[in-house]
Each structure stands twice: as structure tokens, then as C-alpha cells.
Coordinates of C-alpha atoms in Angstrom, one line a residue:
M21 CA -0.8 -87.0 40.5
N22 CA 1.2 -88.5 37.6
K23 CA -0.1 -88.7 34.0
S24 CA -1.5 -92.2 34.3
V25 CA -3.3 -91.5 37.5
H26 CA -4.7 -88.3 36.1
T27 CA -5.9 -90.1 33.0
A28 CA -7.6 -92.7 35.2
Y29 CA -9.2 -89.9 37.3
I30 CA -10.7 -88.3 34.2
V31 CA -11.8 -91.6 32.7
T32 CA -13.5 -92.6 35.9
M33 CA -15.5 -89.3 36.1
V34 CA -16.5 -89.5 32.5
A35 CA -17.5 -93.2 32.9
I36 CA -19.6 -92.5 36.0
T37 CA -21.4 -89.7 34.2
L38 CA -22.2 -91.9 31.1
V39 CA -23.2 -94.9 33.2
V40 CA -25.5 -92.9 35.4
T41 CA -27.1 -91.1 32.5
L42 CA -27.7 -94.4 30.5
Y43 CA -29.1 -96.1 33.7
L44 CA -31.6 -93.3 34.3
F45 CA -32.7 -93.4 30.7
Y46 CA -33.0 -97.2 30.9
I47 CA -35.1 -97.6 34.0
G48 CA -37.4 -94.6 33.2
F49 CA -37.7 -94.8 29.4
T50 CA -41.3 -96.0 29.3
Y51 CA -42.4 -93.2 31.7
Y52 CA -40.4 -90.4 30.0
N53 CA -41.6 -91.6 26.6
T54 CA -45.3 -91.4 27.7
A55 CA -47.2 -88.3 26.7
L56 CA -47.5 -85.8 29.6
E57 CA -51.3 -86.1 29.8
E58 CA -51.1 -89.9 30.0
R59 CA -48.4 -90.2 32.6
F60 CA -50.9 -90.1 35.5
Y61 CA -52.0 -93.6 34.4
H62 CA -48.5 -95.0 34.1
P63 CA -48.0 -97.8 36.7
R64 CA -45.0 -96.1 38.2
H65 CA -46.2 -92.5 38.0
N66 CA -45.9 -92.0 41.8
W67 CA -42.3 -93.1 41.6
F68 CA -41.0 -91.2 38.6
K69 CA -43.0 -87.9 38.9
P70 CA -41.0 -84.9 40.2
S71 CA -42.6 -85.1 43.6
G72 CA -42.2 -88.9 43.8
L73 CA -39.7 -90.6 46.1
Y74 CA -37.4 -91.3 43.1
G75 CA -38.0 -88.2 41.2
Q76 CA -37.6 -85.9 44.2
G77 CA -34.5 -87.7 45.3
L78 CA -32.9 -87.1 42.0
G79 CA -33.6 -83.4 42.4
I80 CA -32.2 -83.3 45.9
F81 CA -29.0 -85.2 45.1
G82 CA -28.5 -83.2 41.8
T83 CA -28.9 -79.9 43.6
L84 CA -26.5 -80.9 46.4
M85 CA -23.9 -82.0 43.9
I86 CA -24.1 -78.7 42.1
L87 CA -23.9 -76.7 45.3
F88 CA -21.0 -78.8 46.6
G89 CA -19.1 -78.5 43.3
V90 CA -19.5 -74.7 43.3
V91 CA -18.7 -74.1 47.0
I92 CA -15.6 -76.3 47.1
Y93 CA -14.2 -74.8 43.9
I94 CA -14.8 -71.2 45.1
A95 CA -13.3 -72.0 48.5
R96 CA -10.1 -73.4 46.9
K97 CA -9.8 -70.7 44.2
R98 CA -10.4 -67.6 46.4
Y99 CA -9.5 -68.8 49.9
N100 CA -6.9 -71.5 49.1
F101 CA -8.9 -74.1 50.9
L102 CA -7.1 -77.5 50.7
A103 CA -4.4 -75.8 48.7
K104 CA -1.8 -78.1 50.3
Y105 CA -3.6 -81.3 49.3
I106 CA -5.0 -80.7 45.8
R107 CA -4.1 -78.6 42.8
L108 CA -6.6 -76.2 41.4
K109 CA -6.5 -78.0 38.0
Y110 CA -7.8 -81.2 39.5
L111 CA -10.4 -79.5 41.7
L112 CA -11.6 -77.7 38.6
E113 CA -12.1 -81.0 36.8
F114 CA -14.0 -82.4 39.9
H115 CA -16.1 -79.2 39.8
I116 CA -16.9 -79.8 36.2
F117 CA -17.8 -83.4 36.9
L118 CA -20.2 -82.5 39.8
C119 CA -21.7 -79.6 37.8
T120 CA -22.3 -81.9 34.8
L121 CA -23.7 -84.9 36.6
G122 CA -25.8 -82.8 39.0
P123 CA -27.7 -81.0 36.2
I124 CA -28.3 -84.4 34.6
L125 CA -30.0 -85.7 37.8
V126 CA -32.0 -82.5 38.0
L127 CA -33.1 -83.0 34.3
F128 CA -34.5 -86.5 35.2
H129 CA -36.1 -85.0 38.4
T130 CA -38.2 -82.7 36.1
A131 CA -39.2 -85.8 34.1
F132 CA -38.6 -83.7 31.1
K133 CA -41.5 -81.4 31.9
F134 CA -40.6 -77.7 31.9
G135 CA -42.9 -74.9 32.8
G136 CA -43.3 -71.8 34.9
I137 CA -40.4 -70.4 37.0
V138 CA -38.8 -73.8 37.1
S139 CA -38.2 -73.6 33.3
I140 CA -36.1 -70.4 33.9
A141 CA -34.0 -72.3 36.4
F142 CA -33.5 -75.2 34.0
W143 CA -32.5 -73.1 31.0
S144 CA -30.2 -71.0 33.3
M145 CA -28.7 -74.3 34.4
V146 CA -28.2 -75.4 30.7
A147 CA -26.6 -72.0 30.0
V148 CA -24.3 -72.5 33.0
V149 CA -23.2 -75.9 31.8
L150 CA -22.6 -74.8 28.2
S151 CA -20.7 -71.7 29.3
G152 CA -18.7 -73.8 31.7
I153 CA -17.5 -76.0 28.8
V154 CA -16.4 -72.8 26.9
G155 CA -14.8 -71.5 30.1
R156 CA -12.9 -74.8 30.5
F157 CA -11.5 -74.4 26.9
I158 CA -10.4 -70.8 27.6
Y159 CA -8.9 -71.8 30.9
N160 CA -6.8 -74.5 29.2
Q161 CA -5.3 -71.9 26.9
I162 CA -3.9 -69.7 29.8
P163 CA -0.4 -70.7 30.8
K164 CA -0.1 -72.0 34.3
T165 CA 2.6 -73.0 36.9
I166 CA 3.0 -76.6 37.9
E167 CA 0.7 -75.9 40.9
G168 CA -2.1 -74.8 38.5
R169 CA -1.8 -71.0 39.2
Q170 CA -2.2 -68.7 36.2
M171 CA 1.1 -67.2 35.1
T172 CA 1.5 -63.5 34.6
M173 CA 3.0 -61.8 31.6
N174 CA 6.1 -60.8 33.6
E175 CA 6.7 -64.4 34.7
L176 CA 6.5 -65.6 31.1
K177 CA 8.8 -62.9 29.8
E178 CA 11.3 -63.6 32.5
M179 CA 11.4 -67.2 31.2
K180 CA 12.4 -66.1 27.7
T181 CA 16.1 -66.1 26.9
D182 CA 18.2 -64.6 24.1
L183 CA 18.3 -68.0 22.4
A184 CA 20.6 -67.0 19.6
V185 CA 23.3 -65.8 22.1
E186 CA 23.0 -68.8 24.2
L187 CA 23.2 -71.2 21.3
H188 CA 26.2 -69.4 19.9
Q189 CA 28.0 -69.5 23.2
K190 CA 27.2 -73.1 24.0
F191 CA 27.4 -74.8 20.5
K192 CA 29.4 -72.2 18.5
L193 CA 26.8 -72.1 15.8
E194 CA 27.4 -70.0 12.7
S195 CA 25.5 -66.8 11.9
N196 CA 23.4 -68.4 9.0
T197 CA 22.2 -71.1 11.3
L198 CA 21.4 -68.5 14.0
D199 CA 19.4 -66.5 11.4
I200 CA 17.3 -69.6 10.7
I201 CA 16.6 -70.0 14.4
S202 CA 15.9 -66.3 14.8
D203 CA 13.3 -66.5 12.0
L204 CA 11.6 -69.3 13.8
M205 CA 11.6 -67.2 17.0
S206 CA 10.2 -64.1 15.4
E207 CA 6.8 -62.9 16.6
D208 CA 5.4 -63.2 13.1
N209 CA 6.3 -66.8 13.0
T210 CA 5.1 -68.3 16.4
T211 CA 3.1 -70.8 14.4
A212 CA 6.3 -72.6 13.3
N213 CA 5.4 -76.1 12.2
S214 CA 7.3 -79.4 11.9
K215 CA 8.3 -78.7 8.3
K216 CA 10.3 -75.6 9.4
L217 CA 11.8 -77.4 12.3
G218 CA 12.6 -80.3 10.0
Y219 CA 14.6 -77.9 7.8
L220 CA 16.5 -76.7 10.8
R221 CA 17.3 -80.3 11.7
K222 CA 18.7 -80.9 8.2
V223 CA 20.9 -77.8 8.5
L224 CA 22.2 -79.0 11.9
N225 CA 22.8 -82.5 10.5
R226 CA 25.2 -81.1 7.9
K227 CA 27.3 -79.6 10.7
D228 CA 30.0 -81.3 12.7
L229 CA 27.9 -81.6 15.8
P230 CA 27.2 -84.6 18.0
K231 CA 23.7 -86.0 17.8
E232 CA 23.1 -85.2 21.5
D233 CA 23.9 -81.5 20.8
R234 CA 21.7 -81.4 17.7
N235 CA 18.8 -82.8 19.8
S236 CA 19.5 -80.3 22.5
I237 CA 19.3 -77.4 20.1
I238 CA 16.0 -78.6 18.6
K239 CA 14.6 -79.1 22.1
M240 CA 15.6 -75.5 23.1
V241 CA 14.1 -74.1 19.9
K242 CA 10.8 -76.0 20.5
N243 CA 10.7 -74.7 24.1
E244 CA 11.2 -71.2 23.0
I245 CA 8.5 -71.4 20.3
S246 CA 6.1 -72.8 22.9
L247 CA 6.9 -70.0 25.3
S248 CA 6.4 -67.4 22.5
R249 CA 3.0 -68.9 21.7
K250 CA 2.0 -68.7 25.4
I251 CA 3.0 -65.0 25.6
A252 CA 1.1 -64.2 22.4
R253 CA -2.1 -65.8 23.6
L254 CA -2.0 -64.8 27.3
S255 CA -3.5 -61.4 27.1
K256 CA -6.2 -62.5 24.6
M257 CA -7.2 -65.5 26.7
Q258 CA -7.3 -63.5 30.0
Q259 CA -9.6 -60.9 28.3
L260 CA -11.9 -63.6 27.0
F261 CA -11.9 -65.1 30.5
K262 CA -13.2 -61.8 31.9
Y263 CA -16.0 -61.7 29.3
W264 CA -16.8 -65.4 30.1
H265 CA -17.4 -64.5 33.7
V266 CA -20.0 -61.9 32.6
V267 CA -22.0 -64.7 31.0
H268 CA -21.3 -67.6 33.4
M269 CA -21.8 -65.9 36.8
P270 CA -25.2 -64.2 36.2
F271 CA -26.8 -67.4 34.9
A272 CA -25.4 -69.3 37.9
L273 CA -26.9 -66.7 40.3
I274 CA -30.3 -66.8 38.5
M275 CA -30.3 -70.6 38.7
L276 CA -29.4 -70.5 42.4
V277 CA -32.0 -67.9 43.3
I278 CA -34.8 -69.8 41.5
V279 CA -33.7 -73.1 43.0
V280 CA -34.0 -71.6 46.5
I281 CA -37.4 -70.2 45.7
H282 CA -38.4 -73.6 44.2
I283 CA -37.3 -75.4 47.4
G284 CA -39.1 -72.9 49.6
V285 CA -42.4 -73.2 47.7
T286 CA -42.1 -77.0 47.7
L287 CA -41.6 -77.1 51.5
A288 CA -44.5 -74.5 52.0
F289 CA -46.8 -76.8 50.1
G290 CA -45.9 -79.7 52.4
Y291 CA -43.9 -81.8 49.9
K292 CA -41.4 -84.0 51.8
W293 CA -39.0 -86.6 50.8
I294 CA -37.9 -89.4 53.3
F295 CA -37.6 -86.9 56.2

């Protein structure tokens, strides 16, 4: 999936989520805006109520979307299901899409009425969604291979080179220029900004080097800085990711257990949908 296709992929999922949410608000606004004690008298109460054809359908489809999003992501991540056909990164984005739109449908299924054990499931679902957003941010900070697999510290360190030696051998740079580059590469300076790189570019411009070589040097330095940043944040992000699982997984399990109980009670009381 190239960059333009990936952008279209993301935009499509975001657009679907926004359009569906706005549509649900639009068609049910008068009902959801009615006080709870007066909804019974609303002309479409039997349609929008949680046990109604429309309301219950939203709950069913929302729950199925969440379950499918969770199952297919776990199957891909832990058992390499469809590994030959889709990268983990793209499947994670699809998982986020389903587990965002699904809860929105469940929210409208409740008709914004929370109480009893269902309220625990709902707020657990909210916690799962919010922690998922945080988890996505942390996940993005962890360096990955082109296939989307998380890189190890050893893999990152193996990618590092002795840049000063390589530049000296390839471009015959003087020691003062190499000192500037070494300073940029130092662990205390991994936040090197464009101003410092601009200074290096000025130094190189004063040397008898072809423009192509100067650009190559700057590119190599930028790549090395980027790699140093990845190494610096890898351990921290991996540790945060472990803590994130401690929050995300329990809420997901609580939500799942209560949803199963909710469905069981609903069926026990004879509530049915179109089947």
C-alpha cells in the first residue's frame, strides 16, 4: 500500500465514522433530546428504544464490529493470520476503526440511558476506547520494520555505523568538520534541530565538495540522528506499552464479560430482533 492509497484508506475510515455518527444523531435527535420519563410518549419510541428494532439492531451490529475487530487483530498479531496479505500496521488501523465505530453504535443502542450492570460495560468500553487511543500513540513511537514488526534494540544498534570514519573515508572530511558531526551524533544531542544542521550545511558549503556529496553527507547525518532517537526511546516506549496493557486488557475483559451477561439476560427475557 503506497502513501496515497494509505492516506485514502485512513480518510475513508474516518469519513465513514463521522458520517455514520452524524446520521445517527440527525435521525434520532428528537428522541434522544426528549427527557427519559417522556420518551414513552414519543411517536417513534418503539423504534429508537434499546429493545426496539432499530435500537437493538445498533447494539447487535456495534457488538459484532467490536468482536470482529478484536478477534482479527489478535489472530494476526499472535498467530500471523493473513500475514502474507496485510501488514500489522494496516490491520491495527482497521481494528481501531471497528473498535471506534462499534462503540458509537452501542452508544446509540443505549439511547443515552445508562444504569445497572450495563453502565459498567459502557464505561469499561469508554475506558477501552480512550486507552486504545493512548496505546496507538505509544505504538507509533516504537521503531518497526517495513512489515510493521517491532524492532529490537540489537537490530537498531546493528544499523548504527561509525559515521565519522565512514565520512572521512568516503569524502575525506577534515577533523574539525567531523567534530561538528560527532557533536550532533552525541547521545546528549539526539534532539539536534534544523538550526544545527543548517550550521553543518554552511560549513560544508565552504569546502571544495560537489553539491551532490554535500547533500549525501547531510542525508547520512539526518539518518543517523533519526536512528539515535529511535534507540533512545525504544526501551522507554516498550516499558510504557507493557503498562498500557495492564490498563487496556482488564477493561476489555470486563466489557466482554458484561456484554455476554447482557446478551444472555436479554435472550432469557425473550427479547428478539429479526430472528
